């Protein structure tokens, strides 16, 4: 009888709900997208290119021949997604390998501990300062994909402060997104949206400044509260027993000489110079992910020379670092399969057509909030800010004109809708790359960040209401 009761208890325990792995969740989304191609009619808008900007022609939607996904299409979308995401997948591998080499020199740890000593261990001040810096940079359109390169710094900071990987990623990435969403002087997404809406570039700055201050303040407080909880009790970390996931274990801090050496200072200076070079190239020569990968490889070679790392040792350490983030790198390609299915099924434009059409008959306040919600949801499908602006903004302009909403408010709605859900959507290559480099499982990240997302969305809704109330205009 006792044995039977133990067996029943074991069965009950085995039936307990277990959160599906990120791969399973994302594949389920790919499957739903494939099913949707059988029920949503295929359709397409005409595109036109004006002043090197490709945008949708309003009123040009027409149905086209359906191309529903079959079982082979569903599974073929995964390797296609891998191919389409190859540049960011290899960026993840390269960053993982090179950062492992840099960490082996002890430069990052010693530098972080020097900073901690200077601030007398005030981790909340450090989190606020780092988040604020990245927020300001992003609000000016600086950093972009380079934010991925700074994640190891956040991880090293969190490790030295005896926190967890989520704090490290949140400090850099969420600080960055607070600024990117506000986009005070963003020449890319904001610039494109305002160009399509025929607004002066960077106009309406004052409201976006207040929006940025609200977002960055909430983000810093939220991150610090979580950091305090982990500091007081590491068991409350969303990371579980492995505070830094599958990232390589750092050498114990107690065993290291924490006085930064001249060679380590030179290594950190080299790292900074290469990143600044990339930011300059991105701003002036349209450098992207491929160039960032090249910059990291060049940086690794120079740092290996400075640290006197032999060629064989360089390769060995590089492979070890790349191995540690295979999981996150492959998730990026799987997530891209969603877009592959939607594009091959030609249902993306149909979703836009049927979603935006009914909004023309709503009131000014309801219409604005519904446009906001639509952009939040559409961003899950199209995470590219410029891509979303090119598709949605030409269609939004006549709608906001009909509703009596200013075009500046329309541009603000697009910015907010594009930015917020990027911090959770698995189809975002940048997010998945950030999580891969940070060693964080997507499910654990969503558990942490979702309450913050809700707060951000409320702030966005309030900002849109204020914009309507004041007649948010060009200046």
Tab-separated table of C-alpha atoms in Angstrom, residues 34 66 71 122 202 221 231 242 398 429 448:
chain	number	residue	atom	x	y	z
A	34	UNK	CA	0.987	28.914	-40.843
A	66	UNK	CA	-3.601	32.739	-51.841
A	71	UNK	CA	3.413	21.065	-43.511
A	122	UNK	CA	26.378	51.857	-4.344
A	202	UNK	CA	12.637	66.428	-34.789
A	221	UNK	CA	13.280	52.309	-10.152
A	231	UNK	CA	20.789	41.257	-3.401
A	242	UNK	CA	21.949	29.647	-12.124
A	398	UNK	CA	-5.239	59.898	-43.949
A	429	UNK	CA	16.354	39.802	-33.603
A	448	UNK	CA	10.664	39.749	-15.244
